[in-house]
Short mmCIF file of C-alpha atoms in Angstrom, two decimals:
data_model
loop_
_atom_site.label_atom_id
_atom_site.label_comp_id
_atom_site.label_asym_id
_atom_site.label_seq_id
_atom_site.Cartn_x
_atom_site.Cartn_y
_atom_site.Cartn_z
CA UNK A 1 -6.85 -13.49 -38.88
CA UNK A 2 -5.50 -16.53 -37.57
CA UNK A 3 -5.49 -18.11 -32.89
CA UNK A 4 -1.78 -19.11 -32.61
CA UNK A 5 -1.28 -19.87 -28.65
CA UNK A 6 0.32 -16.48 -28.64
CA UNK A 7 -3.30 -15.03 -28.27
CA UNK A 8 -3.94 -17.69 -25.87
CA UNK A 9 -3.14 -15.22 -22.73
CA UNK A 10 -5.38 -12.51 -24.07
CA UNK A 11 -8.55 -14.89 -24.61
CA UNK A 12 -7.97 -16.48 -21.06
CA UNK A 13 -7.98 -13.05 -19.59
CA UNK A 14 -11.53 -12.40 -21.13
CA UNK A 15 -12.83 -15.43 -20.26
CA UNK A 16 -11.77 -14.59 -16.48
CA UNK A 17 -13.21 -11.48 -16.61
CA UNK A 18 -16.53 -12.20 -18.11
CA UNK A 19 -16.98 -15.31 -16.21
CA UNK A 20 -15.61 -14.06 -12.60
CA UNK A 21 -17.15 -10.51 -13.00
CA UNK A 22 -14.10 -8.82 -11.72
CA UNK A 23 -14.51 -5.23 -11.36
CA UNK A 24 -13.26 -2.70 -13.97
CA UNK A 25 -10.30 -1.78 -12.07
CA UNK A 26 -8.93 -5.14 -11.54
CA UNK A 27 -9.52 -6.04 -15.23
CA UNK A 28 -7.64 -2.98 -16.43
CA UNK A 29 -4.53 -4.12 -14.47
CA UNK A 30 -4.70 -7.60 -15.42
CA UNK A 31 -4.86 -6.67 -18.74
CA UNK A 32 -1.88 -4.20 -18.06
CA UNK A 33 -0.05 -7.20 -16.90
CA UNK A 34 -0.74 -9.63 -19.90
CA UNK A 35 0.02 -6.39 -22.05
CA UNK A 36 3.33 -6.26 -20.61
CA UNK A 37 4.49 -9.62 -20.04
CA UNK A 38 3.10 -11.47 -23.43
CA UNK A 39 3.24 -10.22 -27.28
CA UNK A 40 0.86 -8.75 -28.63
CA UNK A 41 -0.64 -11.06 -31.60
CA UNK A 42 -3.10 -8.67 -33.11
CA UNK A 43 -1.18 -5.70 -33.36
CA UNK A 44 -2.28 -3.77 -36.46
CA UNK A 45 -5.76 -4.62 -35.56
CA UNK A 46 -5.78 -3.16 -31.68
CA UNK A 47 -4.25 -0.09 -33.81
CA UNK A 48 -7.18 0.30 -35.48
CA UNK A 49 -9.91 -0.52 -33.42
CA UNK A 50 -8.69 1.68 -30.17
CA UNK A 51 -9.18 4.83 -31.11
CA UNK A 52 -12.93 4.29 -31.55
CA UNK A 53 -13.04 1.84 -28.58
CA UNK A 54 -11.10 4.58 -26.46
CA UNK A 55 -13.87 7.27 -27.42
CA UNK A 56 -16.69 5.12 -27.18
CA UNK A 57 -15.51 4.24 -23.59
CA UNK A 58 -15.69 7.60 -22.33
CA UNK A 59 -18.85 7.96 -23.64
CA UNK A 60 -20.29 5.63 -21.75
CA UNK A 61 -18.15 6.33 -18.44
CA UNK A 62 -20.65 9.98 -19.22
CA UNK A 63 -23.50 7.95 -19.65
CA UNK A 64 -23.00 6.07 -16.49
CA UNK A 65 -22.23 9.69 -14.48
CA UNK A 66 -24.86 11.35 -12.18
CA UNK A 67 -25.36 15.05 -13.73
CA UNK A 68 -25.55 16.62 -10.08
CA UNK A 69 -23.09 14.90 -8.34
CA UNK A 70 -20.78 15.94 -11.66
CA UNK A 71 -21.86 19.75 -10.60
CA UNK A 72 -20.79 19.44 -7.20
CA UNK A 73 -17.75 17.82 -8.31
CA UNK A 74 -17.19 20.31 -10.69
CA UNK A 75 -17.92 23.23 -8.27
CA UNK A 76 -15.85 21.47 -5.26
CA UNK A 77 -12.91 20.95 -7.58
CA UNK A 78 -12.67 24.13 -9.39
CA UNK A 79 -9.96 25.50 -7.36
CA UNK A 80 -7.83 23.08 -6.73
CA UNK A 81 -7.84 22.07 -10.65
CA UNK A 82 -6.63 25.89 -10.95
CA UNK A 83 -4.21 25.69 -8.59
CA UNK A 84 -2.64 22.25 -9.66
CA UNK A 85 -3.11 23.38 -13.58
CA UNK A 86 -1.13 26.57 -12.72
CA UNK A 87 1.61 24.65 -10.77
CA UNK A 88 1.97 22.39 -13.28
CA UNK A 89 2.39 24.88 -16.06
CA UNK A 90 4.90 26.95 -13.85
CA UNK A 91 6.81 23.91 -12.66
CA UNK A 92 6.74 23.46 -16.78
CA UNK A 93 8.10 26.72 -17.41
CA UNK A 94 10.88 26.57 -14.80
CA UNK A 95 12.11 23.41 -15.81
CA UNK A 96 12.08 24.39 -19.39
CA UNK A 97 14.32 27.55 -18.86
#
C-alpha cells in the first residue's frame, strides 16, 4: 500500500479529529463530506475492513449504554416502534400494489 496526496484529505481529517477532539457526530459528517467530495484511495481495503469495523462499533456503542435507562427506553418506546413499524409496512404494501 502506497500515500499518494490522494489520501492526503483522509489523513488530515484524522489528524483533526484526534488532535481537536471533535465529538463523534461532527467527525461522522466531516468524514461524510471528505467521502463525498475526494476519491477514495484505499478502496478494496475499506471493503474489507468495514464490515468488522461496522460490528465492532456497535459493540461498543452497547458497551458504552446504561442497562436501565435502555429498559425505560425500551418500555417508553414500545408503542410507538409498533405503530411506526406497522405504518411503515402498510405504507409498503400500498405503494407496492
Amino acid at each position: 500500500m502506497t500515500v499518494s496526496w490522494r489520501s492526503a484529505p483522509f489523513f488530515i481529517l484524522l489528524v483533526l479529529v484526534l488532535l481537536l477532539n471533535w465529538s463523534p457526530a461532527i467527525a461522522l459528517m466531516a468524514g461524510l463530506v471528505v467521502g463525498l467530495f475526494f476519491e477514495q484511495p484505499y478502496s478494496s481495503h475499506v471493503k474489507k475492513a468495514s464490515k468488522y469495523l461496522l460490528q465492532f462499533a456497535i459493540v461498543g456503542l452497547g458497551f458504552g449504554m446504561d442497562f436501565h435507562a435502555v429498559l425505560k427506553a425500551g418500555s417508553d418506546g414500545f408503542v410507538f416502534t409498533l405503530l411506526s413499524l406497522s405504518l411503515a409496512l402498510m405504507a409498503g404494501y400500498l405503494l407496492g400494489r
